[in-house]
PDB file of C-alpha atoms and ligand atoms in Angstrom:
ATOM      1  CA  UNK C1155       0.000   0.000   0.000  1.00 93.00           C
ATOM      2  CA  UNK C1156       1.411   3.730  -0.610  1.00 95.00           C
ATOM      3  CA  UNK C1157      -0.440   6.203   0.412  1.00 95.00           C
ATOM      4  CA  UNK C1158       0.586   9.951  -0.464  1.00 95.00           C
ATOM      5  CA  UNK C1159      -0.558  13.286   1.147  1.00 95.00           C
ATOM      6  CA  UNK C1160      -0.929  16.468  -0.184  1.00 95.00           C
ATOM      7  CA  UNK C1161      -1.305  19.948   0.750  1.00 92.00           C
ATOM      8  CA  UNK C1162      -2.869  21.594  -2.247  1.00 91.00           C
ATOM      9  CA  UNK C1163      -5.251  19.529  -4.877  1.00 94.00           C
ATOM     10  CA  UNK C1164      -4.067  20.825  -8.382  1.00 94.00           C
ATOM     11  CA  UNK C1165      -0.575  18.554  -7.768  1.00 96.00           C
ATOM     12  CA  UNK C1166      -2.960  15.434  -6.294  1.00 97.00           C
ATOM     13  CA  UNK C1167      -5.244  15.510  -9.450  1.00 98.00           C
ATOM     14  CA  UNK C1168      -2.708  15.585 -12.186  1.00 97.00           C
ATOM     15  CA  UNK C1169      -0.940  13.020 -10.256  1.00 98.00           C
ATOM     16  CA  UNK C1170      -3.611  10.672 -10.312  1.00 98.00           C
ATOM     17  CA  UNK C1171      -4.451  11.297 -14.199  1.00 98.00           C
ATOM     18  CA  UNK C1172      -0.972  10.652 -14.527  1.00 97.00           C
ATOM     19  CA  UNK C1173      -1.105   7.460 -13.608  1.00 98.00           C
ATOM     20  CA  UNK C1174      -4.271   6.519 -16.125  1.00 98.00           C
ATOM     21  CA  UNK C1175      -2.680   8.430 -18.912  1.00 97.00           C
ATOM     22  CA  UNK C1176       0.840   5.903 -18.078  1.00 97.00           C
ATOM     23  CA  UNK C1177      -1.466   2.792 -18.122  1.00 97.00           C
ATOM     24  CA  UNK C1178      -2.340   3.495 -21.763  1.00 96.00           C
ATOM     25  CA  UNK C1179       0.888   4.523 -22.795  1.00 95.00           C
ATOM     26  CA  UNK C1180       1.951   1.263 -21.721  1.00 96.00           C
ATOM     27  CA  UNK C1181      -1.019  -0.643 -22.851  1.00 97.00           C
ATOM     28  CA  UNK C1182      -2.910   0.800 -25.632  1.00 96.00           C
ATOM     29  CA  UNK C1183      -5.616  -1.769 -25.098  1.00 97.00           C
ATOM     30  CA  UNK C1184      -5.543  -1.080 -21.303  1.00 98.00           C
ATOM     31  CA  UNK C1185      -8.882  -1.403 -19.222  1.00 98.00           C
ATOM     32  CA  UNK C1186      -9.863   1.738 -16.872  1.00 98.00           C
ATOM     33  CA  UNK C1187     -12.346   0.812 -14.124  1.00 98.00           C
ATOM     34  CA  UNK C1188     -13.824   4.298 -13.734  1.00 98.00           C
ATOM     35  CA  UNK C1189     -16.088   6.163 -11.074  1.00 98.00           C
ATOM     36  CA  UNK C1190     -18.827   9.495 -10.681  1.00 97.00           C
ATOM     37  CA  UNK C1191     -19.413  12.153  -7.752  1.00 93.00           C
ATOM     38  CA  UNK C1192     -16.710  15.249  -6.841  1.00 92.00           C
ATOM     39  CA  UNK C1193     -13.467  13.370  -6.386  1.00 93.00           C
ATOM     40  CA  UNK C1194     -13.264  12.332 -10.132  1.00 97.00           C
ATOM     41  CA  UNK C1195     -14.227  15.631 -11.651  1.00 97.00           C
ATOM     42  CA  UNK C1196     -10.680  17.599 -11.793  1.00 97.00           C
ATOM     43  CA  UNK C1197      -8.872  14.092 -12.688  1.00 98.00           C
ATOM     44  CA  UNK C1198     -10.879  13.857 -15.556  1.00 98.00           C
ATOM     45  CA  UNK C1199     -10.094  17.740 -16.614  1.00 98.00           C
ATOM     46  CA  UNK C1200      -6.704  16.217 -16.488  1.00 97.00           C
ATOM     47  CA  UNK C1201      -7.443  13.359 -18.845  1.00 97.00           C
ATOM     48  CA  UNK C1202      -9.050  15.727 -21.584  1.00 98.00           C
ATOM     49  CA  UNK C1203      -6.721  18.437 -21.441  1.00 97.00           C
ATOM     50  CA  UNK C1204      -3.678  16.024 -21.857  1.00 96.00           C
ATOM     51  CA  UNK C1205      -6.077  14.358 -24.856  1.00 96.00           C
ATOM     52  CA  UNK C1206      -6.997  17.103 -26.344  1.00 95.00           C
ATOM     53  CA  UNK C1207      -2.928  18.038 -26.622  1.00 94.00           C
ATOM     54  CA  UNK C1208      -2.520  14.564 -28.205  1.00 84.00           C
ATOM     55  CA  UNK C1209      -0.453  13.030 -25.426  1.00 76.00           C
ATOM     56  CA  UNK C1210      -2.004   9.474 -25.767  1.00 89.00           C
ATOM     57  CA  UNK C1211      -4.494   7.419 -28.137  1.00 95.00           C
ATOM     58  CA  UNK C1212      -8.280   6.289 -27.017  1.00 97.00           C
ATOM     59  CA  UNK C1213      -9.069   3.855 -29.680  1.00 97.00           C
ATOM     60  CA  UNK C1214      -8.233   1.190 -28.010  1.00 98.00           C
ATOM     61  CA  UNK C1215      -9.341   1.769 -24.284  1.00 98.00           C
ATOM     62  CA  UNK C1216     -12.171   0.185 -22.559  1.00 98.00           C
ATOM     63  CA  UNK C1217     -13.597   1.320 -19.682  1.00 98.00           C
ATOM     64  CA  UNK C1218     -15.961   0.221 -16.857  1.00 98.00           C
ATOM     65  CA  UNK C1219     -17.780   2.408 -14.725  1.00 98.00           C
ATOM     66  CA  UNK C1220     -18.602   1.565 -11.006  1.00 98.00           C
ATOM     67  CA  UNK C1221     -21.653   1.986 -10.732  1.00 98.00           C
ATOM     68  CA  UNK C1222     -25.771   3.141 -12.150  1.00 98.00           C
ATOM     69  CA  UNK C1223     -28.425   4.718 -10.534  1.00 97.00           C
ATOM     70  CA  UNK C1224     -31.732   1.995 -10.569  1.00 98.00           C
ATOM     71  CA  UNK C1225     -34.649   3.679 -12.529  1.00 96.00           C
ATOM     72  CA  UNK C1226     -33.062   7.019 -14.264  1.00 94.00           C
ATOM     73  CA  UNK C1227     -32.394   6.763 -18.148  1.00 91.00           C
ATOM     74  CA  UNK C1228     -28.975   7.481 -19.998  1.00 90.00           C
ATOM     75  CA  UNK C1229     -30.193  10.808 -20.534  1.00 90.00           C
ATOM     76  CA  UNK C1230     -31.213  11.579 -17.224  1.00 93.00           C
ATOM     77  CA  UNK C1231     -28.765  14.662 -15.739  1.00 93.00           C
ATOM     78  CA  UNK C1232     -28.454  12.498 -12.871  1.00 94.00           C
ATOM     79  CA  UNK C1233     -27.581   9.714 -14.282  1.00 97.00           C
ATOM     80  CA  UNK C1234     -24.220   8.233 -14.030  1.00 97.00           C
ATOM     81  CA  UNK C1235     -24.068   7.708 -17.541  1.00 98.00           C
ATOM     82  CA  UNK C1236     -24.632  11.071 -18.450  1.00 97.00           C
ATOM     83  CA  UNK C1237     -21.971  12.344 -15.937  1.00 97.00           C
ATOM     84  CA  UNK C1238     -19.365  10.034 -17.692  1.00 98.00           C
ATOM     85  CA  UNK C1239     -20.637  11.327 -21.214  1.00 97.00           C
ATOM     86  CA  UNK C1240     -20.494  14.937 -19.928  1.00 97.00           C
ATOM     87  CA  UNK C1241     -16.878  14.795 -17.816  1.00 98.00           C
ATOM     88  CA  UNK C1242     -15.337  12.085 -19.704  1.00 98.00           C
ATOM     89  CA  UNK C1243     -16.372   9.828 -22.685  1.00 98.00           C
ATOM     90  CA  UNK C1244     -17.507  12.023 -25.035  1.00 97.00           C
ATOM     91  CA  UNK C1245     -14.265  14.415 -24.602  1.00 97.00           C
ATOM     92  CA  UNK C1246     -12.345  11.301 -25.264  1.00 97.00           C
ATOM     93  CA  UNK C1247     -13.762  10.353 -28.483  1.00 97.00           C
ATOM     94  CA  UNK C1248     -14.547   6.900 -26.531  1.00 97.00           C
ATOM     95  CA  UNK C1249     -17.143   4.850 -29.123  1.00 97.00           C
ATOM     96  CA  UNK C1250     -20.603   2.997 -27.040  1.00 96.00           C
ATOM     97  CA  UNK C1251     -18.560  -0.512 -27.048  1.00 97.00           C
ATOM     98  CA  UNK C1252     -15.488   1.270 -25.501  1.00 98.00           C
ATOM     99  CA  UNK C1253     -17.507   2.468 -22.396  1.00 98.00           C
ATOM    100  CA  UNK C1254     -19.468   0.216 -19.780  1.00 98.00           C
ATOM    101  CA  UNK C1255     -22.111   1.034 -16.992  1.00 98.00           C
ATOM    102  CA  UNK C1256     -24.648  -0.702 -15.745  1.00 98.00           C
ATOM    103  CA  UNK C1257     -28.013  -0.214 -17.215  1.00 97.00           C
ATOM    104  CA  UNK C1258     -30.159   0.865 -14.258  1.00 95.00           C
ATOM    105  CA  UNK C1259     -33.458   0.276 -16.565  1.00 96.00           C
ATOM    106  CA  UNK C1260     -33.090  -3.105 -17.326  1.00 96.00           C
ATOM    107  CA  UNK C1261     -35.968  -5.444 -17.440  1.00 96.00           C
ATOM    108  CA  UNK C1262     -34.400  -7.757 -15.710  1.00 97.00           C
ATOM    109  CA  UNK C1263     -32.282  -6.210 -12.862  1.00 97.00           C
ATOM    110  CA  UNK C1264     -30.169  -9.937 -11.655  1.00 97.00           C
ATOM    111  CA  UNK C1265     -29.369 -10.696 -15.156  1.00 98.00           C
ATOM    112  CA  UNK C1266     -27.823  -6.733 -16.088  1.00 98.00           C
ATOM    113  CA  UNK C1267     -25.745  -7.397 -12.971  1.00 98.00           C
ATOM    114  CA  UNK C1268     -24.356 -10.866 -14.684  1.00 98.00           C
ATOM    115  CA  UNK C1269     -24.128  -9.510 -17.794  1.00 98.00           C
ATOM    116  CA  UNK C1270     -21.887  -7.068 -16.430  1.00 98.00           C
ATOM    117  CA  UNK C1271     -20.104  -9.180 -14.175  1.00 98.00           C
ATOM    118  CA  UNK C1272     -19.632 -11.536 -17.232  1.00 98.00           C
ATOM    119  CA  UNK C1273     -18.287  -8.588 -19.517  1.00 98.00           C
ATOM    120  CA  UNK C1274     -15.296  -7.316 -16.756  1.00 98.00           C
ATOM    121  CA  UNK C1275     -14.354 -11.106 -16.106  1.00 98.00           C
ATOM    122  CA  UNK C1276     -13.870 -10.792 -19.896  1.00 98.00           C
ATOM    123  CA  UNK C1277     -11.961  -7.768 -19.748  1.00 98.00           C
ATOM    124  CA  UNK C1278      -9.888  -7.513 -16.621  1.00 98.00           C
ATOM    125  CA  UNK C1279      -9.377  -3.503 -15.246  1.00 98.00           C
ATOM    126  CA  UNK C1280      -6.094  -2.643 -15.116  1.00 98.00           C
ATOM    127  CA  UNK C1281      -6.607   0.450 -13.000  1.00 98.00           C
ATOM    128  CA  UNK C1282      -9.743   1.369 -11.130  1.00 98.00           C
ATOM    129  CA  UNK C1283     -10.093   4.692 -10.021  1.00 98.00           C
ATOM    130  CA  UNK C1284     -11.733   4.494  -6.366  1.00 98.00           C
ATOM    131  CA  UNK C1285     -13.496   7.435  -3.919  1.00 98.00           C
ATOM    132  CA  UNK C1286     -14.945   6.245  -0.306  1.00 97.00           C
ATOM    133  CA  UNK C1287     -18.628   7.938   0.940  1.00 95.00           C
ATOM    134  CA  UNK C1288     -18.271   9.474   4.232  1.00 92.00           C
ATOM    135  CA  UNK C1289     -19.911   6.157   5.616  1.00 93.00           C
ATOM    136  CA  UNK C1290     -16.630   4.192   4.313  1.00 96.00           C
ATOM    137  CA  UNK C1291     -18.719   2.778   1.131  1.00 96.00           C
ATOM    138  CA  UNK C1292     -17.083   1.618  -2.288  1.00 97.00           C
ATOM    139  CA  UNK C1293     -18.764   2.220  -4.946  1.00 97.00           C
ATOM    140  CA  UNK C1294     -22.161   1.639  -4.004  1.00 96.00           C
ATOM    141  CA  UNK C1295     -21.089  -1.152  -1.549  1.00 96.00           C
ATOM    142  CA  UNK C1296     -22.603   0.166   1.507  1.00 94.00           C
ATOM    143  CA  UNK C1297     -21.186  -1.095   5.113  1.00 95.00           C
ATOM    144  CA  UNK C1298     -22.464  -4.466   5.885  1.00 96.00           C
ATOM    145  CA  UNK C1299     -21.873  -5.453   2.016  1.00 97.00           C
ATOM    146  CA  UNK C1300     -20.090  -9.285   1.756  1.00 98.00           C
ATOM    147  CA  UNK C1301     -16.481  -8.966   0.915  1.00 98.00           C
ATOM    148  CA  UNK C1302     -17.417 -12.027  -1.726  1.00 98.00           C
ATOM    149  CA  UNK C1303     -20.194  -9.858  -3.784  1.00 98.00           C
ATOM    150  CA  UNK C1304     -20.514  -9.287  -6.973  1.00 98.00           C
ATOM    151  CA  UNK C1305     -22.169  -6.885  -9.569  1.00 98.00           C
ATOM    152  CA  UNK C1306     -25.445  -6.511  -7.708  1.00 98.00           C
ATOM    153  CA  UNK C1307     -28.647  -4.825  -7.024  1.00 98.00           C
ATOM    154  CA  UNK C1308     -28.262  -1.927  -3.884  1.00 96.00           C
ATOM    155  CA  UNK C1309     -30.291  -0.400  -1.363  1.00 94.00           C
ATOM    156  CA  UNK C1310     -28.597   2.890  -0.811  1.00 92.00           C
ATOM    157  CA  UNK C1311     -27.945   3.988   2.837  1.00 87.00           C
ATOM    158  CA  UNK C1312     -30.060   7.103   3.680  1.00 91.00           C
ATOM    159  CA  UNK C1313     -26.478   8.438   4.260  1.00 87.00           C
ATOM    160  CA  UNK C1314     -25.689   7.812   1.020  1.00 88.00           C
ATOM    161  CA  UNK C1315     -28.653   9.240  -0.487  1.00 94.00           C
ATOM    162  CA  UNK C1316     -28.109  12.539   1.885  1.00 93.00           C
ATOM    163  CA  UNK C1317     -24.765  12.714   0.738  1.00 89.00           C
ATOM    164  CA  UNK C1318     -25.770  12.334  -3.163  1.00 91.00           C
ATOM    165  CA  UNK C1319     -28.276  15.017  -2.481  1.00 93.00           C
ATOM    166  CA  UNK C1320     -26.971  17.708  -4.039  1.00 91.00           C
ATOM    167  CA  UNK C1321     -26.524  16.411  -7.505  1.00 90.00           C
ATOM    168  CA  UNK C1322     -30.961  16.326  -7.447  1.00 93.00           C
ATOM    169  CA  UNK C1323     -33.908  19.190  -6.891  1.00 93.00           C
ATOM    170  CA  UNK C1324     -34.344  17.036  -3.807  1.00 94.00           C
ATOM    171  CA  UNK C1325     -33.373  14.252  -1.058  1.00 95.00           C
ATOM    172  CA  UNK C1326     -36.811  11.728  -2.026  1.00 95.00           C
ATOM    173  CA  UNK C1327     -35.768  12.112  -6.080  1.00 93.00           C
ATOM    174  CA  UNK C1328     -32.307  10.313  -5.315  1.00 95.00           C
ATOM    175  CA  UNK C1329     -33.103   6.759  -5.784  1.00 96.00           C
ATOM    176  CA  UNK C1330     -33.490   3.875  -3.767  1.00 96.00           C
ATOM    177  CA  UNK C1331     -31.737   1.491  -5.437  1.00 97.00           C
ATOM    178  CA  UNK C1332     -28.383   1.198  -7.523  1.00 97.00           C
ATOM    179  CA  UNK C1333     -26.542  -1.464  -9.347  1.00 98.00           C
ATOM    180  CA  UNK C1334     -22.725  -1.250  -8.229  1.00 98.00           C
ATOM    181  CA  UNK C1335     -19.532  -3.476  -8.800  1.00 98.00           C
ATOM    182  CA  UNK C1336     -19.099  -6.126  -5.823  1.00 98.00           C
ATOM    183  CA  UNK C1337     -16.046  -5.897  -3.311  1.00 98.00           C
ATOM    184  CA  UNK C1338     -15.027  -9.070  -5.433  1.00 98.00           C
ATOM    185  CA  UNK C1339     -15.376  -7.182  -8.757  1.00 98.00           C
ATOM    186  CA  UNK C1340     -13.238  -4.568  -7.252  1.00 98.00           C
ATOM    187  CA  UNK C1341     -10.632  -6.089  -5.901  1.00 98.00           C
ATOM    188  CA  UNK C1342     -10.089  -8.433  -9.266  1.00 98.00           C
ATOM    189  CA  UNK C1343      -8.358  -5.198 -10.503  1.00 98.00           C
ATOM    190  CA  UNK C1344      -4.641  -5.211 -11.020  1.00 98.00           C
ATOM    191  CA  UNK C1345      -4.098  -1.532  -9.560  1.00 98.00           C
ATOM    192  CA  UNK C1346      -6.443   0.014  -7.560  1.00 98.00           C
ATOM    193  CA  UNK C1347      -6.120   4.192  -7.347  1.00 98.00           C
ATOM    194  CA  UNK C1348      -8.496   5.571  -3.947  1.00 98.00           C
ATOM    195  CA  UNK C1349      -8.422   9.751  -4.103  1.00 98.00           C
ATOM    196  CA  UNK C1350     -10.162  11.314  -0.770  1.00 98.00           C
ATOM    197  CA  UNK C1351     -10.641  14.917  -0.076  1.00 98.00           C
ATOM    198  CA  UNK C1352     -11.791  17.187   2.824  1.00 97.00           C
ATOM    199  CA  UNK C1353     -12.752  16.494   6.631  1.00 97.00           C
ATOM    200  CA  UNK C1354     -15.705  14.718   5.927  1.00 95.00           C
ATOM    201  CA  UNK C1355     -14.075  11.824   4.765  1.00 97.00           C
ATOM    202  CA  UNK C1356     -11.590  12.224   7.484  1.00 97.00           C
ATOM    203  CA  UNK C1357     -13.312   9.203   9.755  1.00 97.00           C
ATOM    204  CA  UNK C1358     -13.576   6.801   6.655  1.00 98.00           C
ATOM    205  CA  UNK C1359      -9.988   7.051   5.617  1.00 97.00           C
ATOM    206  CA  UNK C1360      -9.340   6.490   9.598  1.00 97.00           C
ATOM    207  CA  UNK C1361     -11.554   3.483  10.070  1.00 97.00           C
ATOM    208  CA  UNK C1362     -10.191   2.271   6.480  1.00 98.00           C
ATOM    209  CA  UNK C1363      -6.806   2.116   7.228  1.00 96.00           C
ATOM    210  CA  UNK C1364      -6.133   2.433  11.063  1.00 95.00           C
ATOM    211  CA  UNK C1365      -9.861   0.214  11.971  1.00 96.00           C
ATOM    212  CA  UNK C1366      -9.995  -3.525  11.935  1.00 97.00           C
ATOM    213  CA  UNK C1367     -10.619  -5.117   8.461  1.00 98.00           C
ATOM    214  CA  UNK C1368     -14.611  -5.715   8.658  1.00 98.00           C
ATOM    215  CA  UNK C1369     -17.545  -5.755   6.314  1.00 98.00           C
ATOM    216  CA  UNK C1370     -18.914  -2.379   8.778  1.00 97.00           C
ATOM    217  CA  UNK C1371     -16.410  -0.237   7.014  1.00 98.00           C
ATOM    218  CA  UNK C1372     -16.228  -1.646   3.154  1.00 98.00           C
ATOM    219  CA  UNK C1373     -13.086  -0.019   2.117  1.00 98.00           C
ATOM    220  CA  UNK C1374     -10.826  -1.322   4.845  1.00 98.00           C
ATOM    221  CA  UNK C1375     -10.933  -4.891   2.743  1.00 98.00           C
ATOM    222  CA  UNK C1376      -8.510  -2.859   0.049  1.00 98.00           C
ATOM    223  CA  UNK C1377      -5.690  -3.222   2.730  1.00 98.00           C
ATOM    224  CA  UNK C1378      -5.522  -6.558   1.647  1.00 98.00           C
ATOM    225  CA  UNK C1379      -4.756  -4.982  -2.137  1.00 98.00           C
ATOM    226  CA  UNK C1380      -1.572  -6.290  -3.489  1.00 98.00           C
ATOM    227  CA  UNK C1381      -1.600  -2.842  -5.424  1.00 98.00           C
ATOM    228  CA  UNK C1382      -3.297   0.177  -3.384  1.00 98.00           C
ATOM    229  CA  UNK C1383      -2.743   3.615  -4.325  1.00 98.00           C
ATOM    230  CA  UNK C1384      -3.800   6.273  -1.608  1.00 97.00           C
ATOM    231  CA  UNK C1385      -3.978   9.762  -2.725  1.00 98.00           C
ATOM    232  CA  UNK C1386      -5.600  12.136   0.608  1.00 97.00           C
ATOM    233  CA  UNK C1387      -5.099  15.812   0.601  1.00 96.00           C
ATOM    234  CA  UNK C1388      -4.568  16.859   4.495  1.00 95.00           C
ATOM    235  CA  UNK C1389      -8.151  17.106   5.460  1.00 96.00           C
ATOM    236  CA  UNK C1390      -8.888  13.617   4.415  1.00 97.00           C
ATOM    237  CA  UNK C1391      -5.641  12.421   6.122  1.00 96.00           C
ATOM    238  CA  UNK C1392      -6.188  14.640   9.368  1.00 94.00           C
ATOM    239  CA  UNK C1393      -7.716  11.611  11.840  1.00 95.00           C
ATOM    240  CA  UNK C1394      -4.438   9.706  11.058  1.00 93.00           C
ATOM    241  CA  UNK C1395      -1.524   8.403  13.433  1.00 84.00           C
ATOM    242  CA  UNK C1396       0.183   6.556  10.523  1.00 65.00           C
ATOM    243  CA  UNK C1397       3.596   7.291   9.874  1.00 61.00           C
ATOM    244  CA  UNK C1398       3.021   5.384   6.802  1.00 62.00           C
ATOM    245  CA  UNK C1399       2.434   8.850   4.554  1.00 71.00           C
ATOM    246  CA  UNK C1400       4.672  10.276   1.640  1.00 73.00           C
ATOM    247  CA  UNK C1401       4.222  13.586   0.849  1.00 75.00           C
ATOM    248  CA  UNK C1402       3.115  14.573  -2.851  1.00 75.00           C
TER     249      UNK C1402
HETATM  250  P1  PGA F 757     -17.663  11.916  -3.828  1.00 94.36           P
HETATM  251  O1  PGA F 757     -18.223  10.445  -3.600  1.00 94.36           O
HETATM  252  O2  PGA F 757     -16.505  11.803  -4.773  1.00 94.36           O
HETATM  253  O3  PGA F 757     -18.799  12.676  -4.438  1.00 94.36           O
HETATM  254  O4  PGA F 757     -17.253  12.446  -2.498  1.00 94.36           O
HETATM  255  C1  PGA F 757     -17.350   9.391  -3.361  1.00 94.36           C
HETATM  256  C2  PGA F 757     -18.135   8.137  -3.062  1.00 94.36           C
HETATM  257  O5  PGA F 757     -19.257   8.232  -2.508  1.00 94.36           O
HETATM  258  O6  PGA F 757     -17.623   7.061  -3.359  1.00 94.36           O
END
């Protein structure tokens, strides 16, 4: 595990995009496991301004996104699909069978969440991009989540849905339900990249890395990462004792 601290965020975002734009260098056919919300926002500035000045080739990138929203349509502002299309794909010339989410209006909820399992056994991610909710949650993995699950069906915390909020008119239109990557699916990943920023995830990245290693605090399983990258600012970092911590 590395874990690196920094005081100011311009230096902690370009870092991080620097690390997606040197797994494609490496590996034009590389596979980016991807996620939505605040943290991901300035990385992905990163990503299209280093695009846009031709420093590396998307034709041959696949991506998979985290996680989908149950019951709001591609073209839904709230959808996660449209936040990718709006921050991300679409900037990055990516093509429909280049980019992956969940489809949170399937028929047939279970089999979406095989299908999708299926497709990123098929395509293992080299590098997943990672945030934590204030409640310690990956992706939509919500404490109490098996360390063994896969892609599956969510009921979201009401923290959750507090925290998520402010991306809708109002707390009751944030949905009930989500379809997110397991712990299982997440930890399959070769490199896995968790950002965290500001006090209020300050107690998650303490129980994650200084709490015992328990299904009440999801992320903490990632200790047992061969390949964890931790990238705090000092906020995030401000509940810790570790000595562990490189500066940025
Ligand atoms: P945030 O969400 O980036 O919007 O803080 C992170 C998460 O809930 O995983």
């Amino acid at each position: 595990m590395h874990i690196t601290l920094y005081h100011t965020h311009p230096s902690l975002y370009r870092d991080v995009a620097q690390l997606f734009i040197d797994s494609l260098r490496n590996n034009p056919k590389t596979v980016w496991g991807l996620a939505t919300g605040s943290t991901p926002i300035e990385i992905y500035k990163h990503l299209v301004a280093h695009y846009q000045k031709d420093a590396f080739d998307t034709r041959f990138l696949t991506t998979f996104n985290l996680d989908e929203y149950v019951g709001l349509s591609a073209s839904s502002d709230q959808s996660y699909a449209h936040f990718m299309s709006r921050h991300l794909w679409d900037a990055l010339n990516l093509q429909p069978n280049q980019r992956h989410i969940p489809n949170g209006l399937a028929s047939d909820l279970v089999s979406e969440c095989e299908r999708y399992e299926t497709l990123i056994l098929e395509h293992p991610i080299h590098i997943q991009l990672l945030g934590i909710g204030s409640n310690g949650h990956i992706a939509f993995n919500e404490p109490g989540t098996p360390f063994d699950s896969k892609t599956h069906v969510v009921t979201l915390d009401s923290k959750t849905r507090m925290d998520n909020a402010r991306f809708f008119d109002a707390l009751h239109s944030v949905p009930h339900q989500a379809i997110t990557m397991g712990i299982s699916t997440i930890m399959k990943a070769q490199k896995i990249v968790l950002v965290a920023t500001g006090q209020n995830k300050a107690k998650a990245i303490q129980a994650m890395l200084e709490g015992p290693i328990s299904e009440s605090c999801p992320a903490s399983i990632l200790r047992n990462h061969p390949n964890l990258f931790i990238y705090l600012d000092d906020k995030a970092a401000s509940l810790l004792n570790t000595h562990l911590l490189n500066r940025g």
